Coordinates of C-alpha atoms and ligand atoms in Angstrom, one line a residue:
X13 CA 15.6 23.4 0.0
X14 CA 18.5 21.0 -0.5
X15 CA 19.2 19.7 3.0
X16 CA 20.2 16.2 2.2
X17 CA 23.6 15.3 3.7
X18 CA 25.5 12.2 3.1
X19 CA 28.6 10.7 4.8
X20 CA 30.7 7.8 3.7
X21 CA 32.4 4.8 5.2
X22 CA 35.1 3.5 2.9
X23 CA 35.9 4.6 -0.6
X24 CA 32.9 3.2 -2.5
X25 CA 31.1 5.6 -4.8
X26 CA 27.9 7.1 -3.3
X27 CA 24.7 5.2 -4.0
X28 CA 22.6 8.4 -3.9
X29 CA 21.8 10.4 -7.0
X30 CA 20.2 13.8 -6.4
X31 CA 17.7 15.3 -8.8
X32 CA 16.1 18.7 -9.1
X33 CA 12.5 17.6 -9.5
X34 CA 10.0 20.0 -7.9
X35 CA 6.6 18.8 -9.1
X36 CA 5.0 15.4 -9.2
X37 CA 4.4 15.7 -12.9
X38 CA 7.7 17.4 -14.0
X39 CA 8.9 15.6 -17.1
X40 CA 12.7 15.6 -17.2
X41 CA 14.6 15.8 -20.5
X42 CA 15.1 12.5 -22.4
X43 CA 18.8 12.5 -21.4
X44 CA 18.0 13.0 -17.7
X45 CA 15.4 10.3 -17.8
X46 CA 17.9 7.8 -19.3
X47 CA 20.3 8.7 -16.6
X48 CA 17.8 8.4 -13.8
X49 CA 16.6 5.0 -15.1
X50 CA 20.2 3.7 -15.3
X51 CA 21.0 4.9 -11.8
X52 CA 17.7 3.5 -10.3
X53 CA 18.0 0.2 -12.1
X54 CA 21.7 -0.1 -10.9
X55 CA 20.3 0.1 -7.4
X56 CA 21.0 3.8 -6.5
X57 CA 18.6 5.9 -4.5
X58 CA 17.1 8.7 -6.6
X59 CA 16.8 11.6 -4.2
X60 CA 14.4 14.4 -4.8
X61 CA 15.2 17.0 -2.1
X62 CA 12.8 19.6 -3.5
X63 CA 9.8 17.3 -4.1
X64 CA 7.3 17.9 -1.2
X65 CA 3.8 16.5 -0.6
X66 CA 1.4 19.4 0.0
X67 CA -0.8 19.0 3.0
X68 CA -3.6 21.4 4.1
X69 CA -3.5 22.9 7.6
X70 CA -6.6 20.8 8.4
X71 CA -4.6 17.7 7.7
X72 CA -1.8 18.4 10.1
X73 CA -3.7 16.9 13.2
X74 CA -3.7 13.6 11.3
X75 CA 0.1 13.4 12.0
X76 CA -0.6 11.5 15.2
X77 CA 0.6 8.0 16.0
X78 CA -2.6 7.4 18.1
X79 CA -4.5 7.2 14.8
X80 CA -2.7 3.9 13.9
X81 CA -4.4 0.6 15.0
X82 CA -2.2 -0.7 17.8
X83 CA -2.2 -4.2 16.0
X84 CA -0.5 -2.7 12.9
X85 CA 2.7 -0.9 12.1
X86 CA 1.2 1.5 9.6
X87 CA -2.0 2.7 7.9
X88 CA -2.2 1.3 4.4
X89 CA -4.1 1.5 1.2
X90 CA -4.4 -1.6 -1.1
X91 CA -4.5 0.1 -4.5
X92 CA -6.1 -3.0 -6.1
X93 CA -9.1 -3.2 -3.7
X94 CA -9.2 0.4 -2.7
X95 CA -9.4 -0.6 1.0
X96 CA -7.6 1.4 3.7
X97 CA -6.7 -0.6 6.8
X98 CA -5.0 0.3 10.1
X99 CA -6.9 3.4 11.2
X100 CA -7.7 3.3 14.9
X101 CA -10.7 5.8 14.8
X102 CA -14.1 5.6 13.3
X103 CA -14.8 9.4 13.0
X104 CA -14.3 11.9 10.1
X105 CA -10.5 11.5 10.6
X106 CA -10.8 8.1 8.9
X107 CA -12.0 9.6 5.6
X108 CA -9.5 12.5 5.9
X109 CA -6.7 9.9 6.2
X110 CA -8.1 7.9 3.3
X111 CA -8.2 11.1 1.1
X112 CA -4.6 12.0 2.0
X113 CA -3.3 8.5 1.2
X114 CA -5.2 8.3 -2.1
X115 CA -3.8 11.7 -3.1
X116 CA -0.3 10.5 -2.4
X117 CA -0.8 7.3 -4.4
X118 CA -2.0 9.4 -7.3
X119 CA 0.9 11.8 -7.2
X120 CA 3.5 9.0 -6.8
X121 CA 2.0 7.4 -9.9
X122 CA 2.3 10.7 -11.8
X123 CA 5.9 10.9 -10.8
X124 CA 6.8 7.5 -12.1
X125 CA 4.8 8.0 -15.3
X126 CA 6.8 11.3 -15.9
X127 CA 10.3 10.1 -14.9
X128 CA 10.1 6.4 -15.9
X129 CA 7.5 6.2 -18.7
X130 CA 8.8 2.8 -19.8
X131 CA 7.3 1.4 -16.5
X132 CA 3.8 2.8 -17.1
X133 CA 2.1 -0.2 -18.6
X134 CA 3.8 -2.7 -16.3
X135 CA 3.6 -1.5 -12.7
X136 CA 1.1 -3.5 -10.7
X137 CA -0.3 -4.3 -7.2
X138 CA 0.2 -0.8 -5.7
X139 CA 0.1 -0.3 -2.0
X140 CA 0.5 2.9 -0.1
X141 CA 1.4 3.4 3.5
X142 CA 1.2 6.3 6.0
X143 CA 3.9 5.8 8.7
X144 CA 3.1 7.8 11.8
X145 CA 5.3 6.1 14.4
X146 CA 8.7 7.4 15.2
X147 CA 11.2 5.0 13.7
X148 CA 12.9 4.5 17.1
X149 CA 9.7 3.8 18.9
X150 CA 9.1 0.6 17.0
X151 CA 11.0 -2.3 18.7
X152 CA 10.5 -5.5 16.7
X153 CA 12.5 -8.7 16.7
X154 CA 15.8 -8.6 14.8
X155 CA 14.2 -10.1 11.7
X156 CA 11.7 -7.2 11.4
X157 CA 14.1 -4.5 12.6
X158 CA 14.4 -2.2 9.7
X159 CA 17.1 -0.2 11.4
X160 CA 19.4 -3.0 10.3
X161 CA 20.7 -2.8 6.7
X162 CA 18.6 -5.2 4.5
X163 CA 17.2 -5.7 1.1
X164 CA 13.4 -6.1 1.0
X165 CA 12.0 -9.6 0.6
X166 CA 8.4 -10.5 1.7
X167 CA 8.0 -13.9 3.4
X168 CA 4.3 -14.3 2.5
X169 CA 4.6 -12.7 -1.0
X170 CA 7.1 -14.4 -3.3
X171 CA 7.7 -12.3 -6.3
X172 CA 9.8 -14.6 -8.6
X173 CA 12.3 -11.9 -9.4
X174 CA 9.8 -9.0 -10.0
X175 CA 11.1 -5.8 -8.8
X176 CA 9.9 -3.9 -5.7
X177 CA 9.8 -0.1 -6.6
X178 CA 9.2 2.4 -3.8
X179 CA 8.7 6.1 -3.5
X180 CA 9.0 7.7 -0.1
X181 CA 8.1 11.3 1.1
X182 CA 9.1 12.7 4.5
X183 CA 6.0 14.7 5.6
X184 CA 7.5 15.8 8.9
X185 CA 6.1 19.4 9.3
X186 CA 9.1 20.6 11.4
X187 CA 11.6 19.4 8.7
X188 CA 13.0 16.7 10.9
X189 CA 14.9 14.3 8.6
X190 CA 14.2 10.6 7.9
X191 CA 17.7 9.2 8.7
X192 CA 18.8 6.3 6.5
X193 CA 21.8 4.2 5.9
X194 CA 22.3 2.9 2.4
X195 CA 24.7 0.1 1.6
X196 CA 26.8 -1.1 -1.3
X197 CA 25.7 -2.0 -4.9
X198 CA 23.9 -5.4 -5.2
X199 CA 26.6 -7.4 -7.1
X200 CA 29.2 -6.9 -4.4
X201 CA 26.5 -7.5 -1.7
X202 CA 25.5 -10.7 -3.4
X203 CA 29.1 -11.9 -3.7
X204 CA 29.6 -11.3 0.0
X205 CA 26.4 -13.1 1.2
X206 CA 25.7 -15.8 -1.3
X207 CA 28.4 -18.2 0.0
X208 CA 26.7 -17.9 3.4
X209 CA 23.2 -18.9 2.2
X210 CA 23.3 -22.6 3.0
X211 CA 19.7 -23.7 3.4
X212 CA 18.9 -25.9 0.4
X213 CA 15.8 -24.9 -1.8
X214 CA 13.1 -27.6 -1.4
X215 CA 10.4 -27.3 -4.1
X216 CA 8.2 -29.7 -2.1
X217 CA 8.3 -27.5 1.0
X218 CA 7.6 -24.4 -1.2
X219 CA 4.5 -26.1 -2.7
X220 CA 3.3 -27.1 0.8
X221 CA 3.7 -23.6 2.1
X222 CA 1.5 -22.3 -0.8
X223 CA -1.1 -25.0 -0.1
X224 CA -1.2 -24.1 3.6
X225 CA -1.7 -20.4 2.8
X226 CA 1.7 -19.5 4.4
X227 CA 2.7 -17.9 1.1
X228 CA 0.5 -16.3 -1.6
X229 CA 2.5 -18.0 -4.5
X230 CA 4.9 -20.8 -4.5
X231 CA 8.4 -19.6 -3.4
X232 CA 10.9 -19.9 -6.2
X233 CA 14.6 -20.5 -5.5
X234 CA 15.1 -16.8 -6.1
X235 CA 12.6 -16.0 -3.2
X236 CA 14.3 -18.6 -1.0
X237 CA 17.7 -16.9 -1.6
X238 CA 16.4 -13.3 -1.1
X239 CA 14.7 -14.2 2.2
X240 CA 17.9 -15.8 3.5
X241 CA 19.9 -12.8 2.3
X242 CA 17.5 -10.4 4.1
X243 CA 18.0 -12.5 7.3
X244 CA 21.8 -13.0 7.1
X245 CA 22.3 -9.3 6.5
X246 CA 20.3 -8.4 9.6
X247 CA 21.8 -11.1 11.8
X248 CA 25.4 -10.1 10.9
X249 CA 26.4 -7.4 13.4
X250 CA 29.9 -7.1 11.9
X251 CA 28.4 -6.3 8.5
X252 CA 25.9 -3.9 10.2
X253 CA 28.7 -2.0 11.9
X254 CA 31.5 -2.1 9.3
X255 CA 30.0 -3.1 6.0
X256 CA 30.2 -0.6 3.1
X257 CA 27.5 2.1 3.8
X258 CA 26.7 5.8 3.8
X259 CA 24.4 7.8 6.0
X260 CA 21.8 10.0 4.4
X261 CA 19.2 12.5 5.8
X262 CA 16.0 13.0 3.8
X263 CA 14.7 16.3 5.1
X264 CA 11.0 17.0 5.8
X265 CA 9.5 18.1 2.5
X266 CA 11.7 15.8 0.4
X267 CA 11.1 12.5 -1.5
X268 CA 13.2 9.6 -2.8
X269 CA 12.8 6.5 -4.9
X270 CA 14.5 3.2 -4.8
X271 CA 14.3 -0.5 -5.8
X272 CA 14.2 -1.7 -2.2
X273 CA 14.9 -5.4 -3.2
X274 CA 18.3 -4.2 -4.5
X275 CA 19.6 -1.3 -2.5
X276 CA 20.6 -2.2 1.1
X277 CA 18.8 0.3 3.4
X278 CA 18.1 0.9 7.0
X279 CA 15.8 3.5 8.7
X280 CA 17.6 5.1 11.7
X281 CA 15.4 8.0 12.7
X282 CA 12.6 10.3 11.9
X283 CA 8.8 10.4 12.0
X284 CA 5.9 10.9 9.6
X285 CA 6.3 9.4 6.1
X286 CA 4.3 8.4 3.1
X287 CA 5.4 5.5 1.0
X288 CA 4.2 4.0 -2.3
X289 CA 5.1 0.4 -3.5
X290 CA 4.6 -1.3 -6.8
X291 CA 5.8 -4.5 -8.3
X292 CA 7.5 -4.4 -11.7
X293 CA 8.2 -7.3 -14.1
X294 CA 11.9 -7.4 -15.1
X295 CA 11.0 -7.2 -18.8
X296 CA 9.9 -3.5 -18.2
X297 CA 13.4 -2.5 -17.1
X298 CA 15.7 -0.6 -19.5
X299 CA 18.6 -2.6 -18.0
X300 CA 17.2 -6.0 -16.9
X301 CA 20.8 -7.4 -16.4
X302 CA 21.0 -5.3 -13.2
X303 CA 17.9 -7.0 -11.6
X304 CA 18.8 -9.0 -8.5
X305 CA 17.4 -12.2 -10.2
X306 CA 19.8 -11.8 -13.1
X307 CA 22.8 -11.0 -10.8
X308 CA 22.1 -14.1 -8.6
X309 CA 21.6 -16.3 -11.6
X310 CA 25.0 -15.3 -13.0
X311 CA 26.6 -16.0 -9.6
X312 CA 24.8 -19.4 -9.1
X313 CA 25.1 -20.5 -12.8
X314 CA 21.6 -21.6 -13.2
X315 CA 18.0 -20.3 -13.5
X316 CA 16.3 -19.4 -10.2
X317 CA 12.7 -19.1 -11.3
Ligands
SIN13 C1 12.3 0.2 5.2 O1 11.7 0.2 4.1 O2 13.0 -0.8 5.5 C2 12.0 1.3 6.2 C3 11.9 2.6 5.6 C4 11.5 3.7 6.6 O3 10.7 3.4 7.4 O4 12.1 4.8 6.5
FE14 FE1 13.0 -2.2 3.9

């Protein structure tokens, strides 16, 4: 099933690379692996249109937004503590959901071990989410609105340049696509937005935020820039409408992988998805010069962490 479609705005090359992976532990040839690593680390989305997550018929009733705690956006598994949070019910469905999410976490891990073995020893702090709400039913403030193109940056979790690697799988049983927009490559994005990021970095304020528990670590200048970039992108309606971008449909039964701190992305439609996140130190990359930290440091002319 290869139902991914992609349409372009402008003449920029596509940021989507399609693969023929079918199983979570398929090991591609060394040549393919090198190509996938270069594409991914350059900020492309690695699309796996034939990689589905198998669910039993007894699991299908779990695809119900009423099972999500109304105070949370998603159900999630903290892979470090093993805790699942965000389930609204106390019955057997809670264990069934936990089993499903853990199975996905384990398969996503097999995928990365097979396709990107150089990351194996370095990935850390895994979290997994089960997203049951329809994308368009979630109406947050503009800053949290993921239907606007953005790069991921977490306000309370500074990462000092470490990478945010994500695997997504559309588990919609009717095949309804997850509709995304994907923006331009990070260097041209950074050149566009860096001159607009005017708030000065204040180490004293960053330390205070850590002391008060607003952030888990001290924000570095890198984190300060990435958060501003996230916000400037979302606030810029001209960029949202006319910036370099392409539309892509990820069909039910397909998966994709991306460094979401690097590739501008926006979720426009769809329902029912699993998602796995890890952090990855830059030293584990085959091409560390493509990391957003290195790109921003070249443009700014000084170290940012
Ligand atoms: C996001 O990561 O910004 C949203 C992805 C999605 O819900 O499809
Ligand atoms: Fe995002």
